Every structure is written in structure tokens, then in C-alpha cells.
XYZ file of C-alpha atoms in Angstrom:
630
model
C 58.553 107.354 -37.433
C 55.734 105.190 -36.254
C 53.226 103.523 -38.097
C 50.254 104.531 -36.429
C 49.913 106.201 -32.822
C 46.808 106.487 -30.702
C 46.658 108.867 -27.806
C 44.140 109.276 -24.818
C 41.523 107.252 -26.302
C 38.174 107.245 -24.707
C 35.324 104.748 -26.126
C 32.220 103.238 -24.906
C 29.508 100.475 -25.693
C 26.905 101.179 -23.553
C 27.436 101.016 -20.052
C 30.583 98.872 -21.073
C 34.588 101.269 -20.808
C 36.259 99.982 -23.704
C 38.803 102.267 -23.675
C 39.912 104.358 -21.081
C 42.624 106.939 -21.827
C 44.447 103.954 -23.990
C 47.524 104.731 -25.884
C 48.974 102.505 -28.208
C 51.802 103.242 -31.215
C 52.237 100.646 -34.041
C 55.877 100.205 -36.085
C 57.186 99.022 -39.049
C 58.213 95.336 -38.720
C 56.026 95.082 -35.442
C 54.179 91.746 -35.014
C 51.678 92.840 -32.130
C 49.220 90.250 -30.569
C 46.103 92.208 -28.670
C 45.464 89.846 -26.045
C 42.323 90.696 -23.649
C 38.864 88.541 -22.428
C 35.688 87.891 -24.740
C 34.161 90.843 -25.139
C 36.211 93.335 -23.834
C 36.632 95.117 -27.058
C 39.468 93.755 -28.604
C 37.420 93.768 -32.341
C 35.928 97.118 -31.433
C 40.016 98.621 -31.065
C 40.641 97.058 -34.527
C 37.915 98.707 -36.076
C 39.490 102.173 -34.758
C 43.209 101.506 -35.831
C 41.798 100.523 -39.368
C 38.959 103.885 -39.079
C 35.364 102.079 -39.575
C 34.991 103.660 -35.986
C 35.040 106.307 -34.325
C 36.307 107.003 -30.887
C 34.287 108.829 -27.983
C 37.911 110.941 -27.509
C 41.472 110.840 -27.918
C 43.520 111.231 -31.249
C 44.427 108.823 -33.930
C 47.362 109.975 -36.136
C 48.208 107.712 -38.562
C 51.444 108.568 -40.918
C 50.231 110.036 -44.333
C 49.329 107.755 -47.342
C 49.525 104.356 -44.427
C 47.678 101.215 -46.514
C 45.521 99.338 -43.498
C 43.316 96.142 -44.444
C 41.618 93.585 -42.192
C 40.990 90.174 -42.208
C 37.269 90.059 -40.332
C 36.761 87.160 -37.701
C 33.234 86.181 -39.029
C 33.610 85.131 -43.293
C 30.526 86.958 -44.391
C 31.000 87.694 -48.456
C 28.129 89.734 -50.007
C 26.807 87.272 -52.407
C 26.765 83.104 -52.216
C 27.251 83.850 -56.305
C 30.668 85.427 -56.346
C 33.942 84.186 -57.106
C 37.417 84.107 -55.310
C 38.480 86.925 -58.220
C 35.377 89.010 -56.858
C 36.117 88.980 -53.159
C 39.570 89.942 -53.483
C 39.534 92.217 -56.054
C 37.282 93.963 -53.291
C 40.183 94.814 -51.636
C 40.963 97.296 -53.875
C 38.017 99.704 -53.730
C 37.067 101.690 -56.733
C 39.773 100.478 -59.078
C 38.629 96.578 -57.654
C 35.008 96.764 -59.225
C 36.254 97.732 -62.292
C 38.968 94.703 -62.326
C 36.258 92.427 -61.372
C 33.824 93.580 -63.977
C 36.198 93.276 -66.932
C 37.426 89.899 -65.267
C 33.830 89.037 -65.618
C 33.012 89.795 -69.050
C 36.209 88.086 -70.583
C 35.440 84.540 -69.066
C 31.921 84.657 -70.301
C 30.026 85.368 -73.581
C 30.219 88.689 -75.346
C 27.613 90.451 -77.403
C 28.182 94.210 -79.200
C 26.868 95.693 -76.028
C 29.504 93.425 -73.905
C 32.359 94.350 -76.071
C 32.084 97.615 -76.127
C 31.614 97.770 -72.392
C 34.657 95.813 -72.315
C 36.207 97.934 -74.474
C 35.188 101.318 -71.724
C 36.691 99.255 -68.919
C 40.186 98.867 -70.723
C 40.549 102.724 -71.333
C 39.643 103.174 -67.494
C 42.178 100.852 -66.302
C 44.913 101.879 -68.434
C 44.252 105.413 -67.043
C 44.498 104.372 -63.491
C 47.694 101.843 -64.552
C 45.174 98.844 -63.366
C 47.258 96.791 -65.138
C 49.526 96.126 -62.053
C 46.795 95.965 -59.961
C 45.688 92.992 -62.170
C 49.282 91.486 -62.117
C 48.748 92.078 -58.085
C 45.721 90.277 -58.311
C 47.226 87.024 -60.190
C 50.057 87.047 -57.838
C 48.479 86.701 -54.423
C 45.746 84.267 -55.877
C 49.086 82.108 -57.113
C 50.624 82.627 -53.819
C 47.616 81.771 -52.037
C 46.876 78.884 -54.203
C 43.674 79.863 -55.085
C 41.118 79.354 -58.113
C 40.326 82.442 -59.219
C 37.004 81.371 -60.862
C 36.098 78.547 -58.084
C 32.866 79.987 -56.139
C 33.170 81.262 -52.646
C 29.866 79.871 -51.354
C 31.645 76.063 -52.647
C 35.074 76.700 -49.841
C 35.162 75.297 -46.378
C 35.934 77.520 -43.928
C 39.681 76.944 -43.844
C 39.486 78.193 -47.727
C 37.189 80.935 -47.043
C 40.031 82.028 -44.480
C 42.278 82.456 -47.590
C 40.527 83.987 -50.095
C 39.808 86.643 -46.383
C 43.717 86.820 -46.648
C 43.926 87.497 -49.898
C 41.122 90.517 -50.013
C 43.261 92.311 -47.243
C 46.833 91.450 -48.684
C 46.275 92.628 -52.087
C 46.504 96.318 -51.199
C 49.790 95.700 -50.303
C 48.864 97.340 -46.756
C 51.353 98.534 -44.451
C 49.394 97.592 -41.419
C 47.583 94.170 -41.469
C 44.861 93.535 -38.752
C 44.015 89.954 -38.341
C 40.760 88.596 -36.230
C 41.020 85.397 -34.935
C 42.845 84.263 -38.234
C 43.069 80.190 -37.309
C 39.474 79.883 -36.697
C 38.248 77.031 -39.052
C 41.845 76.452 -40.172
C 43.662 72.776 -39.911
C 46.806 71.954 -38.914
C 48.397 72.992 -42.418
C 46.396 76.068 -42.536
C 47.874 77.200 -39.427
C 51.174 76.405 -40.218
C 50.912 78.038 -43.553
C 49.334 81.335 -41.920
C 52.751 81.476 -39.706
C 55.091 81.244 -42.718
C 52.248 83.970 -44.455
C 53.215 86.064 -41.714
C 56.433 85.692 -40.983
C 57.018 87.050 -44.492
C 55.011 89.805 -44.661
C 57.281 93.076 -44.721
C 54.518 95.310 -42.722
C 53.156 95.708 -39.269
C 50.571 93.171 -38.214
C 48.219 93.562 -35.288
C 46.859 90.166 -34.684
C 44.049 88.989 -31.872
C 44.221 85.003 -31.478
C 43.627 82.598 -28.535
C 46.125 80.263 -30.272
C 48.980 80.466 -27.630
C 51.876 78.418 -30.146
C 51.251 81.051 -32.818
C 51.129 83.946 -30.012
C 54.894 82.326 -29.374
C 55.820 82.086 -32.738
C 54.569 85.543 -34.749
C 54.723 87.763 -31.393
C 57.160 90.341 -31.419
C 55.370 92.070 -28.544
C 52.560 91.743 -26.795
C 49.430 93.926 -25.997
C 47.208 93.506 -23.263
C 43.263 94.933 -22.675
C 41.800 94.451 -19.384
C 39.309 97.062 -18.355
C 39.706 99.273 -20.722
C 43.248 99.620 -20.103
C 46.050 98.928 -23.037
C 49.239 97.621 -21.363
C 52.461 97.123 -23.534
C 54.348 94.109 -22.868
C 57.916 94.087 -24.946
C 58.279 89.944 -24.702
C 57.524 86.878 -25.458
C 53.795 85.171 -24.412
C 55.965 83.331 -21.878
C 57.364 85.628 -20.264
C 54.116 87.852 -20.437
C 52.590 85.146 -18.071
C 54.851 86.127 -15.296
C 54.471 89.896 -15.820
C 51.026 89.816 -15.808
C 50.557 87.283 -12.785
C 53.109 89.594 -11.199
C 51.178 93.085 -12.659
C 47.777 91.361 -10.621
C 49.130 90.594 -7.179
C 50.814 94.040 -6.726
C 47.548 95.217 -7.739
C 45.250 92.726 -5.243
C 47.826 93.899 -2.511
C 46.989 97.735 -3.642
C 43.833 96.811 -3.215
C 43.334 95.044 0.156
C 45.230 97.850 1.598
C 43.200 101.087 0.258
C 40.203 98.492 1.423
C 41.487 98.497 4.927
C 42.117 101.867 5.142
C 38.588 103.136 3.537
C 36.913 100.434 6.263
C 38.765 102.168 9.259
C 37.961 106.088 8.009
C 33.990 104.856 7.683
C 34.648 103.529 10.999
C 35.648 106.943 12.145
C 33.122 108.991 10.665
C 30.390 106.867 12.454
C 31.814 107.908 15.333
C 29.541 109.599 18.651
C 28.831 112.949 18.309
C 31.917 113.785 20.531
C 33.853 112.865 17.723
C 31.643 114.411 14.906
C 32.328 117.847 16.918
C 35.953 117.768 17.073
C 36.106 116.327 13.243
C 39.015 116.903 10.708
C 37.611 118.158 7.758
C 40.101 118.035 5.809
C 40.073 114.322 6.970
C 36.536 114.327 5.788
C 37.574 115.907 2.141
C 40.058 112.695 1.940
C 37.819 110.119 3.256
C 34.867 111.081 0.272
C 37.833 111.344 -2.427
C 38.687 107.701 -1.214
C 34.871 106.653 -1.758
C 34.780 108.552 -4.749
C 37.481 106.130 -5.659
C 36.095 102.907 -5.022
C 33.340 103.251 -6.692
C 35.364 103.811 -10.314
C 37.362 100.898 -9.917
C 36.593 98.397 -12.609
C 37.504 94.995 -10.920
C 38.482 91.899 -13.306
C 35.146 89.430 -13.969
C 35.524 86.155 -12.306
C 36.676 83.297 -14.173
C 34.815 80.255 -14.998
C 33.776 77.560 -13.021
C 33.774 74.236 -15.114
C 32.893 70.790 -13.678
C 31.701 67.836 -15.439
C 28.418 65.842 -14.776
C 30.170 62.813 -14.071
C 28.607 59.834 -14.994
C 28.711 55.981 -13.389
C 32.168 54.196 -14.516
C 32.108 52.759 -18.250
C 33.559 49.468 -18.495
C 37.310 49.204 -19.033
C 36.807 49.292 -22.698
C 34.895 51.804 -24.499
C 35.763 50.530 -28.293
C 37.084 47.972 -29.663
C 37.778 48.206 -33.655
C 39.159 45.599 -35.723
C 40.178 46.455 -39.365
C 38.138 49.126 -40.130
C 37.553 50.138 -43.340
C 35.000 53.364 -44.571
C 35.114 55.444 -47.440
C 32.670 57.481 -49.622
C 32.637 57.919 -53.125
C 36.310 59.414 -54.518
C 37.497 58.428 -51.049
C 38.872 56.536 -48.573
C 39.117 57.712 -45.052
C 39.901 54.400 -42.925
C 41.438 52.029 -44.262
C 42.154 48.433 -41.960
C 42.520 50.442 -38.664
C 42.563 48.434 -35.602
C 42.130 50.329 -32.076
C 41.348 50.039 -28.785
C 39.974 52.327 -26.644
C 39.820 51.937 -23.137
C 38.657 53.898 -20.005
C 40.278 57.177 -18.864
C 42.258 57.215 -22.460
C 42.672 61.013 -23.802
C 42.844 60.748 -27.370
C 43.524 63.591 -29.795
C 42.297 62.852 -33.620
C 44.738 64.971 -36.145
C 44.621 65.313 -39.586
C 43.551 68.448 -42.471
C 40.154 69.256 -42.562
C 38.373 66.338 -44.436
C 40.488 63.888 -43.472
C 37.980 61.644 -41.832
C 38.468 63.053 -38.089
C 34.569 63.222 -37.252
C 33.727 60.134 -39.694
C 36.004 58.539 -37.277
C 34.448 59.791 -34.288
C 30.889 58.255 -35.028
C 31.890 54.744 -36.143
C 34.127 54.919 -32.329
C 30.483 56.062 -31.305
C 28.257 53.736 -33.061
C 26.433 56.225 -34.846
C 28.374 55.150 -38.630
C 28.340 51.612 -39.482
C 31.679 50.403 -40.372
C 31.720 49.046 -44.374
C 34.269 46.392 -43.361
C 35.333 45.370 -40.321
C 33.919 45.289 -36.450
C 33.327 47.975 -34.272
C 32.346 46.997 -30.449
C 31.465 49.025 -28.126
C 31.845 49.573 -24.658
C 29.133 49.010 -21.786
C 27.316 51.496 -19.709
C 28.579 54.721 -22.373
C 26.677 57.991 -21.245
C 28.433 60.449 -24.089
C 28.374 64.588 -24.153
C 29.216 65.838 -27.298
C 30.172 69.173 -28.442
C 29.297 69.875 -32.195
C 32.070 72.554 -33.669
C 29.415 73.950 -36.313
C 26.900 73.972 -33.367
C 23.772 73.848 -35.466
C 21.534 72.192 -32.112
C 21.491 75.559 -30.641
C 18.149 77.652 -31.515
C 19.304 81.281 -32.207
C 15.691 82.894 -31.497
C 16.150 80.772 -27.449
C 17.376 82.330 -24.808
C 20.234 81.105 -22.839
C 18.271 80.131 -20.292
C 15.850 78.470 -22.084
C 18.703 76.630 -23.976
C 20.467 75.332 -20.982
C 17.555 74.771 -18.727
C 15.285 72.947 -21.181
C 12.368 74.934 -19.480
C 13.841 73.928 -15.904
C 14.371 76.245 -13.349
C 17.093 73.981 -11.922
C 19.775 71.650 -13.248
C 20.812 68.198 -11.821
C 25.034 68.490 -10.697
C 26.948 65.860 -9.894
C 22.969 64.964 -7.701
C 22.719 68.160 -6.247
C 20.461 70.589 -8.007
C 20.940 73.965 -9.130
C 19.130 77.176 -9.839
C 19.998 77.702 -13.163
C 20.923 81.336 -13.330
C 23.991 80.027 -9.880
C 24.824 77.524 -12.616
C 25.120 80.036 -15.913
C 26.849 82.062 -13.907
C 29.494 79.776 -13.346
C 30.263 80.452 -16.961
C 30.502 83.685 -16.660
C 26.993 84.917 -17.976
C 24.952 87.551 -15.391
C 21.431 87.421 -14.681
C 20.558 90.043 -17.594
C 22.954 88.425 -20.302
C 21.453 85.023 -19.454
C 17.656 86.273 -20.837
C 19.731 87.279 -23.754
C 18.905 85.599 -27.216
C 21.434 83.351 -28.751
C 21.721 84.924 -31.356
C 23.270 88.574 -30.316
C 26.168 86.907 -28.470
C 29.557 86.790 -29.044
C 31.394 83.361 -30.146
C 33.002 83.301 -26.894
C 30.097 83.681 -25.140
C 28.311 81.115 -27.644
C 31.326 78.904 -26.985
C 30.598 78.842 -23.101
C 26.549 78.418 -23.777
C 28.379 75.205 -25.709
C 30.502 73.927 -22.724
C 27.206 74.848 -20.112
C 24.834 72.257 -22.030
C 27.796 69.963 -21.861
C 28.402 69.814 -18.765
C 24.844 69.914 -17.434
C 24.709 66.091 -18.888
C 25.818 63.053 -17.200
C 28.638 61.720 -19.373
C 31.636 59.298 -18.725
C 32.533 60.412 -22.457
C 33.199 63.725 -23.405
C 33.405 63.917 -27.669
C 34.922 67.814 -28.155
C 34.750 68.471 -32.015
C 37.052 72.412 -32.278
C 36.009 73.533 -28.561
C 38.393 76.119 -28.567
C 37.228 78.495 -30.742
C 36.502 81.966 -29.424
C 37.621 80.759 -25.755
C 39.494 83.494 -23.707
C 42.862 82.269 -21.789
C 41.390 82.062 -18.900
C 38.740 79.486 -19.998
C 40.333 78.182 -22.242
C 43.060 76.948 -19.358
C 40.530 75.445 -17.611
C 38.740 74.021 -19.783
C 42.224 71.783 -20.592
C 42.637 71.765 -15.877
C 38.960 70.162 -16.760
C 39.756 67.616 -19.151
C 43.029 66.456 -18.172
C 41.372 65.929 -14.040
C 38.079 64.335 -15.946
C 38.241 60.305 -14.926
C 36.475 59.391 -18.276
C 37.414 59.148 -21.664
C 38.011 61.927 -23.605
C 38.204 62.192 -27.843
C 39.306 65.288 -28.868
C 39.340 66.933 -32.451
C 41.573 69.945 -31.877
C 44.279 72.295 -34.236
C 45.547 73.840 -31.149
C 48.539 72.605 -30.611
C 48.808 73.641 -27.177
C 45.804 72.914 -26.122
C 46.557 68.941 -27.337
C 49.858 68.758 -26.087
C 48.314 69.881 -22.474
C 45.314 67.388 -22.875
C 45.944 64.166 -25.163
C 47.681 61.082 -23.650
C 47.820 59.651 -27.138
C 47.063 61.126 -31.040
C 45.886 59.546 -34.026
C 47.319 60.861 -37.084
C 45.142 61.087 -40.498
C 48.144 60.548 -42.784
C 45.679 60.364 -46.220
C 44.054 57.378 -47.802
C 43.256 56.507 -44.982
C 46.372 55.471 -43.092
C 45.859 56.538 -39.410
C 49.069 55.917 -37.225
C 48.785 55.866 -33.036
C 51.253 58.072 -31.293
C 52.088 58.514 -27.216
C 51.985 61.592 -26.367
C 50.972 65.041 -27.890
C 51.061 67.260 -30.326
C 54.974 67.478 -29.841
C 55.871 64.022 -30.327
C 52.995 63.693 -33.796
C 55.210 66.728 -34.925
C 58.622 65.386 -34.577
C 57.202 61.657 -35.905
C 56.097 64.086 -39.481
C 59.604 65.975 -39.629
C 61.218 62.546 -39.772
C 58.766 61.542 -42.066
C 59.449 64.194 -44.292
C 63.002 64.103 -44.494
C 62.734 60.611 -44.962
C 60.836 61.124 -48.268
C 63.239 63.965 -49.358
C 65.921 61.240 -49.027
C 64.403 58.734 -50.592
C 63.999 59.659 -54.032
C 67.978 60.956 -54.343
C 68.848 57.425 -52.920
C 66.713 55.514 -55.562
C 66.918 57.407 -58.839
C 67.766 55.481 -61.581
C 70.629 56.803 -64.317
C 68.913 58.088 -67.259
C 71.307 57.341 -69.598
C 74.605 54.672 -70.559
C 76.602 58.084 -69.875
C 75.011 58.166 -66.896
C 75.025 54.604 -66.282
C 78.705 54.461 -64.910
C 78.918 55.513 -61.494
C 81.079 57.987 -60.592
C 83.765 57.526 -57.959
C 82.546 58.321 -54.467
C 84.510 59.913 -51.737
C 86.409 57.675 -49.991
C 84.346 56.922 -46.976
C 85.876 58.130 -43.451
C 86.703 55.054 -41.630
C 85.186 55.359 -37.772
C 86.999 55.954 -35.045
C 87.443 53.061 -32.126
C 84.889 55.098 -29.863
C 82.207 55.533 -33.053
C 82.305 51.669 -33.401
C 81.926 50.889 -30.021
C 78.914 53.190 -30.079
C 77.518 51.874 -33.172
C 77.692 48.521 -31.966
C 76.183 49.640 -28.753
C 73.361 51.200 -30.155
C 71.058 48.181 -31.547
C 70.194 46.496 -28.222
C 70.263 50.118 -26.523
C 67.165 50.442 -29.124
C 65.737 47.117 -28.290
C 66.002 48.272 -24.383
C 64.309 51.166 -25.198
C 61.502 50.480 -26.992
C 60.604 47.174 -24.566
C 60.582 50.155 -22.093
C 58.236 51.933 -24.058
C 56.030 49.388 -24.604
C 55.884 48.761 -21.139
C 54.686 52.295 -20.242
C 52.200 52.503 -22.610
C 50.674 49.362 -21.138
C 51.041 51.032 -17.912
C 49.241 54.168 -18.950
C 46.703 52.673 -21.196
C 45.396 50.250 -17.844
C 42.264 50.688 -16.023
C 42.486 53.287 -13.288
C 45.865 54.619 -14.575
C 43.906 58.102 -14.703
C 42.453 58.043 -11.300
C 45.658 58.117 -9.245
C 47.398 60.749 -7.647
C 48.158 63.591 -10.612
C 51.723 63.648 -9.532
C 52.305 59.983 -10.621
C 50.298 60.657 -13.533
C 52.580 63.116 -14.605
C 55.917 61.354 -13.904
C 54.882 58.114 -15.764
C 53.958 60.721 -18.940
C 57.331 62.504 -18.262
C 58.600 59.309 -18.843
C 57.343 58.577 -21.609
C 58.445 61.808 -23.762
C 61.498 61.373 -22.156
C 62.041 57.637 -23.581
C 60.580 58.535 -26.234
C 63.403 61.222 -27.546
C 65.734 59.298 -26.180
C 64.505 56.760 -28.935
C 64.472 58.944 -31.301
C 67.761 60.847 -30.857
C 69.441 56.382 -30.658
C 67.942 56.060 -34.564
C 69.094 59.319 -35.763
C 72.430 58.234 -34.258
C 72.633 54.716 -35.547
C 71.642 55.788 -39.055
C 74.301 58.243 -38.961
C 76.666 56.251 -38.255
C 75.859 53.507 -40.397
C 76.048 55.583 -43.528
């Protein structure tokens, strides 16, 4: 029996369809992701399938006694006073604000009053067995990792995801709804909301841009486009092809009922010979195909991104040479030495305040570095897009925001009206008057990326740009970067999106090691796995006995002897690693040089093919030679 199962629905914002005749049916075990564009409703169907709203028609059956919570997308708590224990005892309703008023009263300072108030709260939540709601409570904040008494207002907003978690989970809900959970989240966070998920024994109905945790949680997918829900029973892969096949049997459908509603209007305009001797029932069909037309819902245009390019920086852009900053308790660089040079894509990776965006402004000049030298590049014209983006004015309008009170914007020298150029990002004349402050983060995202790219920069500094971005943009947005001749230094948890993009990563390993990797995401993540089994090893290989009864080794298997093809490879295998890593070298030079970037794509991409490709080969050559050694 299903979970939940919505028939016909019909819903409206406005003059906006949200829904029209949607079904969709929700099971136990499911791990749905509700993919769609900003804005077209994807919160607004959460809302329903949890009941804060209502529907204009249709039918909602949910099975009897079904527990649904929801994580929000924006982390507004009611009070900057309240503690972790507070918000997530919330998530119990009545039963909750009793819990969190005897929680209250035992960790601070009774009086007569206070104890016998405290005394009223225990008979109430015996009666109601709250007991096991408290043990609930203690559980999920241990499983969570979370200070119960530690102040909400205090949390970054990785945290303040949690303790979001946490208020929804402790229900023990049979249907979780998640809004973009990874928003604000590092690395780690991310990683630990998979393994969260993949545990949980319920459905989940998740809505995410994040396409490697689409491919990871997604049992199936769900799809809104124009107020249509359409099931897709696969992986975000193969939902690609489906869909790309889905719109060009539709464009085809299309063109064709086009053609054929252009030649019947051609007809009817015929001389009045013709209007004489007219087929009505011709005439019937010709005004059902108008009627038609006009209640097709087309798909909005995708973005148009291009960069204000800038003149040429020189062929290095920084230069730093044993780098050291900290601040007090901390130390976030510690003796780096880079260099970065023209056309270089670098990722920065690390948790959330590792040092990614102290980094960022001694690269930029804006930090002076404690020890050390940091020179910089000539002729640097940098764009750079602030994650908590506290520059924009909510009270503006977009066009006042974008256009600086300008009428036109300056393109790559060519000028342009500026509500042509806002609507390259998708916004129409009437949304563009619109205050900053009633949009949506998607559409506050591309207001972001529109005074970006309205600058003349030869380096682009992107600090989290892919929050709230749809696919669509969000694709090419990475088209943009990885075509852009300039430098590019990205601060990014989506993995995809840095795999697609970076030519190189540096990793924020804690006090304040950074280590330079080739490559993307993929190639940081393997380099960590090898890490960490490296450090699992190493404390079973250097434990010291603990005791004189211990002291005495005990006999060890007899090792197996290697076979004449084993030693032949082992002895092999040292100057096959030399080989390779001279190789390596050699690419790197090759795709670190000046103009490497400006070539033809295709050799772009083979000399980076290459270098994963080397790369593992390297890798899989050590894991071999230690193997064998042992």
C-alpha cells in the first residue's frame, strides 16, 4: 500500500500553472528526487505532500496515522535566543513544548514557583509516556553530534542544516521532505547527509541541484516542467537521455501541428469562392486547433552567459612563497608555496572554516600575508562573486542593481539595453522592476552571475555559485567557465560541478597543510581514501607491546614466497613508477603553460584525459608494488 498518493491535482500562483492534473504516489523505501527549473513550484508541491497547502483540485490520500516532517530550504528559527534542544524538540508539537520547557527549567535555577512548575510538567509527560520522546530527543542530538545547550543563532550554516535535520527526524516520520538539503554544507556535510540518508528506513522526497547526490540517494526520479509531474524509474544518468529524448519527440509534435495550423489559416483566408463552398466541419477543427495553441505552455529559454572579457593578464597572476596566516586559536596556511599562472582553473577544497576564502584574498592582495611573499600578477581586472552576497541592496530593483542607473551595459564593447541583457538570464521585463528582495535564490543567484558578468574581468573569483542554480544554468555556467581564457578560482562543494571545471584542486587538509592536486574532484577523492587507509594502517603497524607477556612476538604465518611472474613484476614496477611520474610531471608543465587554455578544446581535453589516465595508472603501480612488497 502506498505511502502517499496524489491524484488530478490542480494548483495555481497567480497567473503561474503549477500543477496541472499531476499525479504522483510515494512508497515505502522510495528515495524520490523532484527535479524541475527555479520557480516552477517544486517547494510549493512539498508543502502539499506534507499539508501546509492546499490544492486548487485533485485529491491527496495519504495512508492513516503517515508521520511527514520537512527540512525547509531557508534556516529561519523563531528566536536568535533558543537552543539546539528548543528547535528540535519543535518537531514534536504539543508534547515538544512541554519537553523543552522542563529541559529548560532543570539546567537553570529553581525557585518554589520553578519547582513546582517542574513538578506539573513531570505528571504531564509521564501521562503522555514523554519519557521516550525525551530518550528520542537525546538520541538524534547524539547521532547528529549536536550540543544540546549550544545556541542556534552561534552555528554556521552547515550546523544550522543539522539541528534542521534533527527537528524533522525526531518524529520518526515515515515520509521525509528535504529542500535543497546541501545548501551551506561542506564537503563532510554532504557526505554525511548521504550516509544520513541512506539509512533512513522511510520514504524521502528530496529537491537538490547537487547532481552526485541525485546519483547516489536516487531511487527514482521525478520531473516538473510546466506543471506537469513525469515519473522517471532510473538513475539521473539515464534520466538525461529520456528527457532529451521526451523533448525532441515533443519539438517534432510541435513543428508539425505548427505546419498544419499555418496551412488551415491559409485556407480560411481564402477568396470568397472558397468561403462559399467551405467545410464546416473543417472550420469546427481548424478553431479546436487554435484553441489548442494557445494552451500550450512552451519551456522558458535557457540562459545566455558570456563573460566581459578583459585584456590578457600577464602569464602569472600569483606568485606565493611560504605563506604563512593564522588568527588567534588557528592556523590556516602554513609555508604554502604556489604559483598561479594564466588560464589555470583552480578549485579550493576543504570544511567550512578551513581557510578557503582567507586564501582567496591573500592570492588577491586584499590579506597581507604574516610571513612570507605574495606577488601579484600585472594588468588583474577581477569579478568576484560573494556566496553570502551581502553587496546586493534588497529594497533595489534588479534593474537598478545591474544597471547602476544605466540604461545600457558595456559587452565585450558593444552596448546593451539592459532589460536584452537581463533577459539573457532569464528575467522578463516585469520581473526585472521586481525588488530584490521577493525573489527566489535562483533567481537571486542569476542577479549574482548578471553583475558578474557585466564587468570586465580576466579573473573570475566564484565563492559557492551554485547554490539555487537550475540544471540548465547551472550546465552552463560550468560550458562558461571551462571556455573562459582567464583564470578562474573556484570555492565549490559540488563535486560535479569541480570535476567538470577545475584543472587543478587545493586541498585544506587542517593546520594549515594545503596539498596541490591535477585534476578534479575525483582524483582529491581517491588521494583522501588512500590517505585514510594509510592512517588506519599505521597505528596496527606501530603499536608497541604493552606488556613482557606481550613483549614476545608471536610466530607469524609463514610468508607465501612469490611466484617467478610476481617477481618479475615487482622488480618491474620501480622504474615503471619513475616513467610515470616524469610523464606526469611533464603534462602538468604542459597544461600549466601560457596559452595551454586557448587552443582548440579538443586538445585541451585529450592532454587532461591524459592526465587522469596517468594518473590512475600511477596510482593502481603503488597499490601494486606495496602489495607485493609486503
Amino acid at each position: 500500500m502506498p505511502l502517499l498518493r496524489a491524484t488530478q491535482l490542480q494548483h495555481s500562483i497567480g497567473q503561474q500553472i503549477v500543477l496541472d492534473n499531476a499525479e504522483l504516489q510515494l512508497e515505502a523505501g522510495d528515495r524520490v528526487c523532484l527535479l524541475g527549473r527555479n520557480g516552477c513550484g517544486k517547494s510549493t508541491l512539498l508543502r502539499i505532500v506534507e499539508g501546509s497547502a492546499a490544492v486548487d483540485a485533485g485529491e491527496v490520500w495519504r495512508q492513516p496515522g503517515v508521520k511527514i516532517a520537512r527540512m525547509e530550504q531557508t534556516l529561519d528559527f523563531a528566536s536568535p535566543d533558543e537552543t539546539i534542544y528548543d528547535v528540535v524538540a519543535d518537531g514534536l508539537a504539543g508534547l515538544g513544548k512541554v519537553l523543552r520547557r522542563y529541559h529548560e527549567l532543570i539546567i537553570g535555577d529553581m525557585g518554589d514557583a520553578e519547582l513546582k512548575e517542574l513538578e506539573h510538567l513531570q505528571r504531564e509527560i509521564e501521562t503522555n509516556d514523554g519519557w521516550s520522546f525525551q530518550q528520542r530527543i537525546d538520541n538524534i542530538l547524539t547521532r547528529l553530534e549536536l550540543d544540546a545547550d549550544a545556541k542556534v543563532c552561534s552555528m554556521s550554516g552547515g550546523w544550522r542544516r543539522r539541528v534542521a535535520l534533527a527537528r524533522a527526524l525526531v518524529c520518526d516520520p515515515d515520509i521525509l521532505l528535504l529542500d535543497e538539503p546541501t545548501n551551506h554544507l561542506d564537503l563532510d556535510g554532504i557526505l554525511w547527509l548521504e550516509q544520513c540518508v541512506m539509512s533512513f528506513q522511510g520514504c524521502v522526497l528530496f529537491v537538490t541541484h547537487d547532481r552526485a547526490l541525485i546519483e547516489k540517494l536516487a531511487t527514482r526520479i521525478v520531473e516538473l516542467d510546466r506543471g506537469i509531474l513525469t515519473n522517471y524509474d532510473t538513475n539521473y544518468t539515464r534520466y538525461l537521455e529520456l528527457r532529451e529524448h521526451a523533448l525532441e519527440i515533443e519539438a517534432e509534435h510541435n513543428a508539425l501541428f505548427d505546419k498544419r495550423l499555418a496551412q488551415e489559416e491559409v485556407w480560411i483566408r481564402q477568396g470568397i469562392k472558397a468561403r462559399r463552398t467551405r467545410n464546416e466541419g473543417r472550420v469546427r477543427a481548424l478553431e479546436r486547433m487554435r484553441s489548442e495553441r494557445s494552451r500550450r505552455r512552451v519551456q522558458s529559454g535557457s540562459a545566455n552567459l558570456s563573460v566581459n572579457q578583459a585584456d590578457r593578464t600577464g602569464k602569472v597572476v600569483a606568485e606565493l612563497t611560504d605563506v604563512s596566516f593564522s588568527v588567534p586559536g588557528k592556523l590556516l596556511v602554513d609555508n604554502l608555496s604556489l604559483l598561479v599562472c594564466r588560464g589555470d582553473k583552480l578549485a579550493l577544497i576543504g570544511p567550512n572554516g578551513a581557510g578557503k576564502t582567507t586564501l582567496l584574498r591573500l592570492i588577491l592582495g586584499e590579506l597581507e600575508a604574516q610571513s612570507g611573499t605574495v606577488k601579484a600578477g600585472t594588468n588583474l581586472q577581477v569579478a568576484y562573486f560573494d556566496q553570502l552576497r551581502d553587496r546586493l541592496d534588497e529594497s533595489q530593483r534588479v534593474v537598478d542593481i545591474v544597471g547602476q542607473g544605466r540604461d545600457a551595459v558595456t559587452i565585450n564593447g558593444k552596448d546593451r539595453h539592459i532589460m536584452s541583457y537581463l533577459g539573457d538570464f532569464l528575467f522578463s521585463p516585469e520581473r526585472a522592476r521586481s525588488h530584490f528582495g521577493v525573489l527566489s535564490g535562483g533567481e537571486r543567484a542569476r542577479v549574482q552571475l548578471a553583475c558578474l558578468f557585466s564587468q570586465p574581468a580576466n579573473v573570475l573569483v566564484m565563492d559557492e555559485p551554485t547554490n539555487d542554480l537550475d540544471m540548465e544554468t547551472l550546465e552552463l555556467l560550468e560550458s562558461l567557465l571551462v571556455d573562459f581564457s582567464g583564470t578562474v578560482l573556484l570555492v565549490s562543494h559540488d563535486r560535479s560541478f569541480v570535476d567538470s571545471v577545475a584543472s587543478s584542486c587545493l586541498l585544506f587538509e587542517g593546520q594549515g597543510v594545503i596539498s596541490e592536486h591535477i585534476g578534479g574532484y575525483s582524483e582529491v577523492s581517491a588521494y583522501m581514501s588512500r590517505r585514510l587507509a594509510q592512517q588506519k594502517a599505521a597505528p596496527a603497524a606501530n603499536q608497541a607491546p604493552s606488556s613482557p607477556a606481550q613483549a614476545t612476538p608471536k610466530p607469524s604465518p609463514k610468508a607465501r614466497k612469490l611466484s617467478y611472474k610476481d617477481q618479475r613484476e615487482l622488480d618491474g614496477l620501480p622504474s615503471k613508477i619513475e616513467n610515470l611520474e616524469l610523464s606526469l610531471e611533464k603534462l602538468a608543465e604542459k597544461s600549466g603553460s601560457a596559452g595551454f587554455y586557448q587552443q582548440d578544446p579538443s586538445a585541451i581535453a585529450e592532454v587532461l584525459d591524459k592526465i587522469t589516465a596517468t594518473q590512475a595508472e600511477l596510482d593502481h603501480c603503488m597499490e601494486r608494488w606495496l602489495e607485493l612488497a609486503e
